[in-house]
One Martini backbone bead per residue (centre of mass of N, CA, C, O) as a GRO file, in nm:
protein
  172
    1MET     BB    1  -5.878   3.430  -1.287
    2LYS     BB    2  -5.618   3.569  -1.187
    3LYS     BB    3  -5.671   3.514  -0.887
    4THR     BB    4  -5.669   3.206  -0.906
    5LEU     BB    5  -5.386   3.177  -1.026
    6LEU     BB    6  -5.239   3.326  -0.800
    7PHE     BB    7  -5.333   3.148  -0.566
    8CYS     BB    8  -5.221   2.877  -0.676
    9SER     BB    9  -4.926   2.969  -0.695
   10LEU     BB   10  -4.889   3.038  -0.394
   11PHE     BB   11  -4.964   2.762  -0.285
   12ALA     BB   12  -4.744   2.601  -0.435
   13LEU     BB   13  -4.503   2.760  -0.318
   14ALA     BB   14  -4.561   2.700  -0.021
   15ALA     BB   15  -4.554   2.391  -0.039
   16PHE     BB   16  -4.265   2.371  -0.145
   17ASN     BB   17  -4.129   2.516   0.092
   18PHE     BB   18  -4.213   2.310   0.315
   19MET     BB   19  -4.079   2.061   0.179
   20SER     BB   20  -3.779   2.188   0.167
   21CYS     BB   21  -3.774   2.211   0.508
   22ASP     BB   22  -3.681   1.948   0.575
   23ASP     BB   23  -3.483   1.789   0.819
   24GLU     BB   24  -3.401   1.585   0.614
   25ASP     BB   25  -3.095   1.471   0.501
   26GLU     BB   26  -3.004   1.284   0.232
   27ASN     BB   27  -2.682   1.292   0.315
   28ASN     BB   28  -2.772   1.193   0.642
   29LYS     BB   29  -2.883   0.928   0.720
   30ASP     BB   30  -2.647   0.671   0.718
   31ASN     BB   31  -2.356   0.757   0.641
   32THR     BB   32  -2.249   0.457   0.709
   33THR     BB   33  -2.071   0.184   0.679
   34ASN     BB   34  -1.837  -0.002   0.645
   35ASN     BB   35  -1.549   0.182   0.613
   36GLY     BB   36  -1.670   0.495   0.654
   37GLY     BB   37  -1.754   0.808   0.584
   38GLY     BB   38  -1.925   1.124   0.628
   39ALA     BB   39  -2.083   1.422   0.632
   40THR     BB   40  -2.093   1.416   0.984
   41SER     BB   41  -1.849   1.196   0.986
   42ASN     BB   42  -1.511   1.079   1.083
   43LEU     BB   43  -1.594   0.792   1.098
   44SER     BB   44  -1.470   0.454   1.125
   45ALA     BB   45  -1.467   0.092   1.048
   46GLU     BB   46  -1.348  -0.230   1.185
   47PHE     BB   47  -1.323  -0.561   1.171
   48VAL     BB   48  -1.145  -0.791   1.370
   49GLY     BB   49  -1.324  -1.016   1.545
   50ALA     BB   50  -1.387  -1.353   1.673
   51SER     BB   51  -1.467  -1.583   1.866
   52ASP     BB   52  -1.517  -1.862   1.970
   53CYS     BB   53  -1.701  -2.065   2.121
   54LEU     BB   54  -1.801  -2.012   2.475
   55GLY     BB   55  -2.080  -2.138   2.486
   56SER     BB   56  -2.353  -2.156   2.657
   57PRO     BB   57  -2.589  -1.929   2.775
   58TYR     BB   58  -2.698  -2.120   3.009
   59ASP     BB   59  -2.422  -2.113   3.181
   60THR     BB   60  -2.424  -1.758   3.217
   61GLU     BB   61  -2.673  -1.655   3.324
   62GLY     BB   62  -2.652  -1.383   3.547
   63THR     BB   63  -2.313  -1.345   3.580
   64ARG     BB   64  -2.300  -1.072   3.496
   65ALA     BB   65  -2.291  -0.746   3.580
   66GLY     BB   66  -2.549  -0.697   3.365
   67GLY     BB   67  -2.648  -0.966   3.337
   68ASP     BB   68  -2.846  -1.015   3.039
   69ASN     BB   69  -2.713  -0.791   2.913
   70LEU     BB   70  -2.566  -0.620   2.678
   71ALA     BB   71  -2.210  -0.600   2.637
   72MET     BB   72  -1.975  -0.312   2.615
   73SER     BB   73  -1.651  -0.271   2.561
   74TYR     BB   74  -1.401  -0.004   2.604
   75LYS     BB   75  -1.111   0.153   2.423
   76PHE     BB   76  -0.922   0.454   2.431
   77ASP     BB   77  -0.697   0.604   2.184
   78SER     BB   78  -0.592   0.923   2.145
   79ALA     BB   79  -0.340   0.899   1.956
   80LYS     BB   80  -0.515   0.722   1.731
   81GLY     BB   81  -0.831   0.754   1.732
   82GLU     BB   82  -0.928   0.482   1.901
   83ILE     BB   83  -1.190   0.234   1.929
   84VAL     BB   84  -1.239  -0.048   2.120
   85LEU     BB   85  -1.489  -0.293   2.055
   86ASN     BB   86  -1.667  -0.525   2.283
   87ILE     BB   87  -1.878  -0.781   2.242
   88GLU     BB   88  -2.036  -0.968   2.495
   89LYS     BB   89  -2.196  -1.253   2.464
   90ILE     BB   90  -2.316  -1.324   2.194
   91VAL     BB   91  -2.601  -1.473   2.048
   92LEU     BB   92  -2.555  -1.761   1.842
   93ASN     BB   93  -2.506  -1.981   1.631
   94CYS     BB   94  -2.280  -2.243   1.613
   95ALA     BB   95  -2.242  -2.177   1.283
   96ALA     BB   96  -2.133  -1.907   1.304
   97ILE     BB   97  -2.034  -1.583   1.150
   98PRO     BB   98  -1.919  -1.333   1.307
   99LYS     BB   99  -2.030  -0.990   1.278
  100MET     BB  100  -1.964  -0.622   1.226
  101ASP     BB  101  -2.149  -0.328   1.188
  102PHE     BB  102  -2.166   0.021   1.073
  103LYS     BB  103  -2.305   0.335   1.171
  104PHE     BB  104  -2.331   0.695   1.116
  105ASN     BB  105  -2.456   0.983   1.326
  106GLY     BB  106  -2.239   1.170   1.387
  107ASP     BB  107  -2.204   1.084   1.738
  108THR     BB  108  -2.332   0.812   1.637
  109ILE     BB  109  -2.308   0.467   1.715
  110ILE     BB  110  -2.402   0.198   1.497
  111PHE     BB  111  -2.468  -0.142   1.567
  112ASN     BB  112  -2.416  -0.483   1.408
  113VAL     BB  113  -2.473  -0.806   1.498
  114TYR     BB  114  -2.397  -1.099   1.294
  115ASP     BB  115  -2.468  -1.366   1.070
  116ALA     BB  116  -2.275  -1.470   0.781
  117ASN     BB  117  -2.415  -1.737   0.763
  118THR     BB  118  -2.587  -1.888   0.471
  119GLY     BB  119  -2.607  -2.165   0.565
  120ASP     BB  120  -2.600  -2.394   0.770
  121GLN     BB  121  -2.752  -2.485   1.072
  122ALA     BB  122  -2.758  -2.541   1.399
  123ASP     BB  123  -2.891  -2.702   1.713
  124CYS     BB  124  -2.745  -2.437   1.842
  125ILE     BB  125  -2.600  -2.219   2.092
  126CYS     BB  126  -2.377  -1.933   2.126
  127THR     BB  127  -2.109  -1.757   2.255
  128TYR     BB  128  -1.964  -1.432   2.168
  129ASP     BB  129  -1.686  -1.236   2.083
  130VAL     BB  130  -1.680  -0.898   1.946
  131THR     BB  131  -1.445  -0.708   1.739
  132SER     BB  132  -1.382  -0.350   1.701
  133LYS     BB  133  -1.297  -0.049   1.515
  134VAL     BB  134  -1.281   0.302   1.577
  135ASN     BB  135  -1.212   0.571   1.368
  136GLY     BB  136  -1.168   0.920   1.439
  137ALA     BB  137  -1.155   0.976   1.732
  138GLU     BB  138  -1.239   1.173   2.011
  139SER     BB  139  -1.226   1.366   2.312
  140LYS     BB  140  -1.556   1.276   2.360
  141VAL     BB  141  -1.888   1.246   2.299
  142TYR     BB  142  -2.063   0.936   2.259
  143TYR     BB  143  -2.304   0.742   2.091
  144VAL     BB  144  -2.450   0.415   2.159
  145ARG     BB  145  -2.610   0.160   1.942
  146PRO     BB  146  -2.822  -0.049   1.829
  147GLU     BB  147  -2.984  -0.085   1.541
  148PHE     BB  148  -3.206  -0.269   1.700
  149SER     BB  149  -3.388  -0.054   1.877
  150ILE     BB  150  -3.575   0.035   2.188
  151GLY     BB  151  -3.538   0.324   2.248
  152GLU     BB  152  -3.342   0.526   2.465
  153GLU     BB  153  -3.222   0.298   2.661
  154THR     BB  154  -3.011   0.198   2.419
  155VAL     BB  155  -2.852   0.455   2.481
  156GLN     BB  156  -2.509   0.518   2.511
  157VAL     BB  157  -2.235   0.672   2.691
  158LEU     BB  158  -1.919   0.807   2.573
  159GLU     BB  159  -1.678   0.969   2.786
  160LEU     BB  160  -1.367   1.019   2.664
  161SER     BB  161  -1.268   1.271   2.839
  162GLN     BB  162  -1.308   1.093   3.123
  163LYS     BB  163  -1.314   0.790   2.983
  164SER     BB  164  -1.119   0.533   2.821
  165GLU     BB  165  -1.272   0.301   2.990
  166GLY     BB  166  -1.531   0.035   2.966
  167THR     BB  167  -1.884  -0.041   3.040
  168VAL     BB  168  -2.181  -0.117   2.861
  169TYR     BB  169  -2.547  -0.146   2.868
  170PHE     BB  170  -2.807  -0.339   2.699
  171PRO     BB  171  -3.118  -0.382   2.680
  172GLN     BB  172  -3.338  -0.685   2.602
   0.00000   0.00000   0.00000
C-alpha cells in the first residue's frame, strides 16, 4: 500500500513538473495590442491614418513592383526610435473605415489592417494606403508579418541597422 501511494505521488509530481515546464509563457502571448508595451517588447504603435479611396484594385493589378503582393514601405528614424509603416493599396470595401492594429512578440511586429465600419457596406471595393508608427524601435533586426499569415514566407525582415527605409512584400 505504501509503495503504491509513493509511486502515485512520484508520478503526480513528475506529471506536474512536466506541465510546469511548458515553453509558453502566459505573460508573453501576444504582448500588446494597439498602443502598449509588453513583457518582452519595448515597442508600441499608433495608427496615423488612411488615404481616401485610391480607386479600384482592378485598375492597378500587376503594376506594382511586387506584383499583386501586399506591399509595406517603412522608414526608420533612429533619433526618435520610430518606424513609419505604410501598407500600400490594401483592398477594402468602398465604405470602409481603414484601421491598423498591432501586436508584438519580442522583435516580431504583427499587424492587422481591417475595416472598422460596422455599418452598411457598399457594392464596390477600393484600394487604400494605411499608415502607422511603431515607437521604441532600435537600430536592429525586426520581423514583421500580417496577423493572419500562412507559413514562414509571410514573415519579412527589417534590418534597420543596415537600411533605414525600404519596401517589403507579403505573398497573398
